[in-house]
Structures are given as C-alpha cells and as structure tokens.
Amino acid sequence: MKDFEYAAAATLDEAVSLLAARGERAKILAGGTDIIVQLREGLREADLVVDVKKIPEIMTYRFDPASGLSLGAAVPCYRIYEDGDVAAAYPALADAARIIGGWQIQSRASIGGNLCNSSPAADSIPALIALGAACKIAGPEGMRSVPVEQFCTSPGKNVLRRGELLVSIQFPPPAAKSGSHYLRFIPRNEMDIAVVGAGAWLRMQDGVIAEGRIGLAAVAPTPKLAEQASRFLAGKPASEETFRQAGELARQSASPISDMRGPAQYRLHLVGVLTRRALAKAAERAGA
Amino acid sequence: MGKKLHVTTTINGEQVEFLCEARQSLLEVLRDVLGLTGAKEGCNNGNCGACTVLFDGLPVDSCLVLGVEAEGATIQTVEGIACDGRLHPLQQCFLEGAALQCGVCTPGFLVAAKALLDKHPHATEEQIRFELSGNLCRCTGYDKIVRAVMEAAKEMTHA
C-alpha cells in the first residue's frame, strides 16, 4: 500500500476543511472495511486519510419514536441490531446490518460507509430506500439533505462534492401498522455479495396497504427505488397476488448486467421473487 | 519510507508503544513490529478472518484496521488467550477434537469463538455457525471446529 498522511478529525469543521483542501486526494476513513482494501489494491488512491470516528455526530445515534432515527454515518453495524428498540422500529435496517460481512466486519463497518462506497450491490441501501431515509451532508457551504435513492450516481460514485462528507442518515419516525424487510440472494449461506437485494416497507390502514416502498440492489448501476412497483401498492390488499404483481413491476424497473455473480435473465427472475418475499415479510411485520 | 507515527495502546493487558507508518495495518504492526505472529495473514482483504483480534472487546479483522487506529484501544490477540501457562478451554478442545489441520485459520477461530462464548455462553450450534461465518477454513470442513466450540462451551458453563 502506498503511504499516506493520517489525520483524525475531532470536529465536522476540521474534517470539512481537511477534505476541502485536498479534494480527490483525501479519502474518508470510517470502519475501513472497504477503503483500506481499495487503497491496498490500488482501486482508490489517497495522499491523506481522514479518520472521522472521533467526530461525535458521526459516531453516535439518537432514536426517538416521535422524531425518528438519526444514525451517525460511522456507527458500526452491530450497534444497530443490538439495540432492540432500533431493530424493532426499522427491521429492514437491522436485517441488512446483520448480513453485511461477518461479525468482524459488523464490528467496524457502518451504514454510512456502505452508502459512501456506493456499490450497486450494497446491502443496506435498498433497506434505506424502502424506509424513506435521507442523507445529511456537511460541506464548506453548510449542511444539505439528499434522499438516499438520489445519493449514488454510478458504481462507486455519489453526490458528495469537494469538502463534503456524510454526517448521518435520517429515518422518519416509525409509522403505526408499518413493517419492513431486507433480503438478498447469495449462493453461499453467509459472507457474500448480493446477486440481487430487495428491501420493502409497507404501511397498512383500514385493512389495505396505504403506502409502500421497494428498494433494489445489484440490478442497475446504482441501488434504486422501484417507483412504479412502489406506487402500485397503495390501496391494494396485502395478498400474495398483490406482491406477485409488484414483483412483476419491479422487474420492469431493473436493468441488470450479466457478470460472475449471475446472468441478467437470472437476476430479473430474482427481482420478482425477492420483491414478493420482502413484501410478504414486511406485511407480516406490519401485522397485516 | 513514510513518516512514522507514535501509537500507545494496550495489548493482552500490557501497555505497548510502537512506531508505524499510517499505511501499515494493525496486522502488519502486530506481526512485523511487535513480533506477535499469532494473528495470520490469509486473504488480507477481510474475507477469511485468520487475522481476527479483539479490538475494544469486539472481533475485528486486523488487516482492515490501521495500526494508528489502535491509539488508546485495548487489543487482545490469540497470544493472550491462555492464562498462567494453562490453555483456554477452547484451545484444549481444538487440540483434543483435532479441530485443525494446517492451522492457519486456527488463531482467528479461537479469538472469534472466545468473543462468541464470552457473549453467549450457551450458544447453539446454529449461532456458532452464523457468528463464525467470518472465519474461513479450507481444511476441516468446519464440523470439527463447530463441535470443539460446543464442547468448550459445555466445559466453560459447567466450570
């Protein structure tokens, strides 16, 4: 690995000015489970690595059923699924946090890091999209907010500009009679990259689905919101037939490639199956 | 060679100071700077778990932690598992159950399994298999490893 300078920023302002001064030559270090590998293998280069784990806003989270969850960008995955209140309020998030790598990875890796790595196959992003989360970004011009489904722009790339960093991910308060789920298909039992990932969130009202959201991974250059399939759910009964039709619509929004993890046709098939299963589990959790 | 940084940390209960370059992983520091060669370099990219150490009590892949990140941390390696010259029940059960062949994955399995049993003394077979999924073994087929951990759990809870 090429050597670099290391700086542990103590505040957001310090991180922003370090990143603004060095631009592309500076890289952010959160859990390190992606960036250290990428620097070692020459996939990304840095003259300066800015460790953000000493910044309080980035390493803490706050959950209040009335105002929602503010999840610091570098909070490690294990803290999410070990907090029973957070896991119960945002089950799709806990599902994803529990299957990103193994325990060793979950001790360090964060949801914010998963977002900023911006892999098309990122496990947490479909869950974040389904849950309607937004990214809180700090930069030289102050704070701004971007919906998660607009954060990634192409494989490995996102909307962060020079000097900007992801501070936290904001989740709306858990709605009554709502439920969510994330699942993926991998050929192994654990420890693999998704062939396809699907996240679903549903809110029930008066015996039917009031609204729903479906997020997909590994079927396009970025994780994405299956818009048509999501809209279709409103007003429908929480039935196998509804979920099957939503799966069909989700397939239409997918544009997968063929690669070592699977051919495009197979991925399209998986989109239908996983969307249906994610919705069924979300509905079960919503008490439908 | 890059500038050396001074780091103070606690390893296996002792305060340790070392110098390292920013690019050096904790694994490189442990093995090449401090001579603690228990943690092994398998894949060097976070897949195999052979380099597992406890970092502030949590299992981590030391190949995915920078040495400088150890500043102020508490680290436990496989060298710190045996106590007063006596093997830990996990080590004893691995030996008695022949839960290793080439041995490269063993230190990582021991550290991860210790973390698991410290947290879940009555871990089920399924829990053991799930929580140790970050440790790969290319010799044993895992079964003897899982059985050794179950045996150690039994001994530790009866002790």
Short mmCIF file of N, CA and C in Angstrom, two decimals, chain A residues 6-18 50-59 165:
data_model
loop_
_atom_site.label_atom_id
_atom_site.label_comp_id
_atom_site.label_asym_id
_atom_site.label_seq_id
_atom_site.Cartn_x
_atom_site.Cartn_y
_atom_site.Cartn_z
N TYR A 6 -2.16 10.59 7.79
CA TYR A 6 -3.35 10.20 8.54
C TYR A 6 -3.72 11.35 9.46
N ALA A 7 -4.99 11.72 9.45
CA ALA A 7 -5.47 12.75 10.37
C ALA A 7 -6.78 12.29 10.97
N ALA A 8 -6.88 12.34 12.29
CA ALA A 8 -8.14 12.01 12.96
C ALA A 8 -8.83 13.34 13.29
N ALA A 9 -9.85 13.67 12.50
CA ALA A 9 -10.55 14.93 12.72
C ALA A 9 -11.38 14.83 14.00
N ALA A 10 -11.38 15.90 14.80
CA ALA A 10 -12.14 15.90 16.05
C ALA A 10 -13.52 16.52 15.88
N THR A 11 -13.66 17.34 14.85
CA THR A 11 -14.95 18.01 14.63
C THR A 11 -15.31 17.94 13.15
N LEU A 12 -16.60 18.21 12.87
CA LEU A 12 -17.05 18.26 11.47
C LEU A 12 -16.32 19.34 10.70
N ASP A 13 -16.16 20.52 11.33
CA ASP A 13 -15.48 21.63 10.65
C ASP A 13 -14.06 21.25 10.24
N GLU A 14 -13.38 20.56 11.16
CA GLU A 14 -12.00 20.16 10.87
C GLU A 14 -11.98 19.17 9.69
N ALA A 15 -12.90 18.22 9.70
CA ALA A 15 -12.96 17.23 8.61
C ALA A 15 -13.25 17.93 7.28
N VAL A 16 -14.21 18.86 7.30
CA VAL A 16 -14.57 19.57 6.06
C VAL A 16 -13.37 20.35 5.53
N SER A 17 -12.63 21.03 6.41
CA SER A 17 -11.53 21.83 5.87
C SER A 17 -10.39 20.93 5.38
N LEU A 18 -10.14 19.80 6.05
CA LEU A 18 -9.11 18.87 5.55
C LEU A 18 -9.51 18.33 4.18
N VAL A 50 -8.59 10.73 6.21
CA VAL A 50 -9.20 11.47 7.32
C VAL A 50 -10.11 10.53 8.10
N ASP A 51 -9.67 10.16 9.30
CA ASP A 51 -10.45 9.29 10.18
C ASP A 51 -11.55 10.15 10.82
N VAL A 52 -12.80 9.73 10.64
CA VAL A 52 -13.92 10.54 11.16
C VAL A 52 -14.53 9.94 12.43
N LYS A 53 -13.90 8.89 12.96
CA LYS A 53 -14.51 8.19 14.10
C LYS A 53 -14.39 8.93 15.44
N LYS A 54 -13.66 10.05 15.44
CA LYS A 54 -13.58 10.84 16.67
C LYS A 54 -14.62 11.97 16.68
N ILE A 55 -15.39 12.08 15.60
CA ILE A 55 -16.38 13.17 15.50
C ILE A 55 -17.69 12.69 16.12
N PRO A 56 -18.13 13.33 17.21
CA PRO A 56 -19.30 12.81 17.94
C PRO A 56 -20.54 12.61 17.06
N GLU A 57 -20.87 13.58 16.21
CA GLU A 57 -22.09 13.48 15.40
C GLU A 57 -22.06 12.26 14.48
N ILE A 58 -20.86 11.84 14.11
CA ILE A 58 -20.72 10.75 13.14
C ILE A 58 -20.70 9.39 13.83
N MET A 59 -20.34 9.37 15.12
CA MET A 59 -20.21 8.08 15.82
C MET A 59 -21.36 7.78 16.79
N LEU A 165 -18.86 15.62 3.43
CA LEU A 165 -18.89 14.26 4.00
C LEU A 165 -20.28 13.97 4.55
#
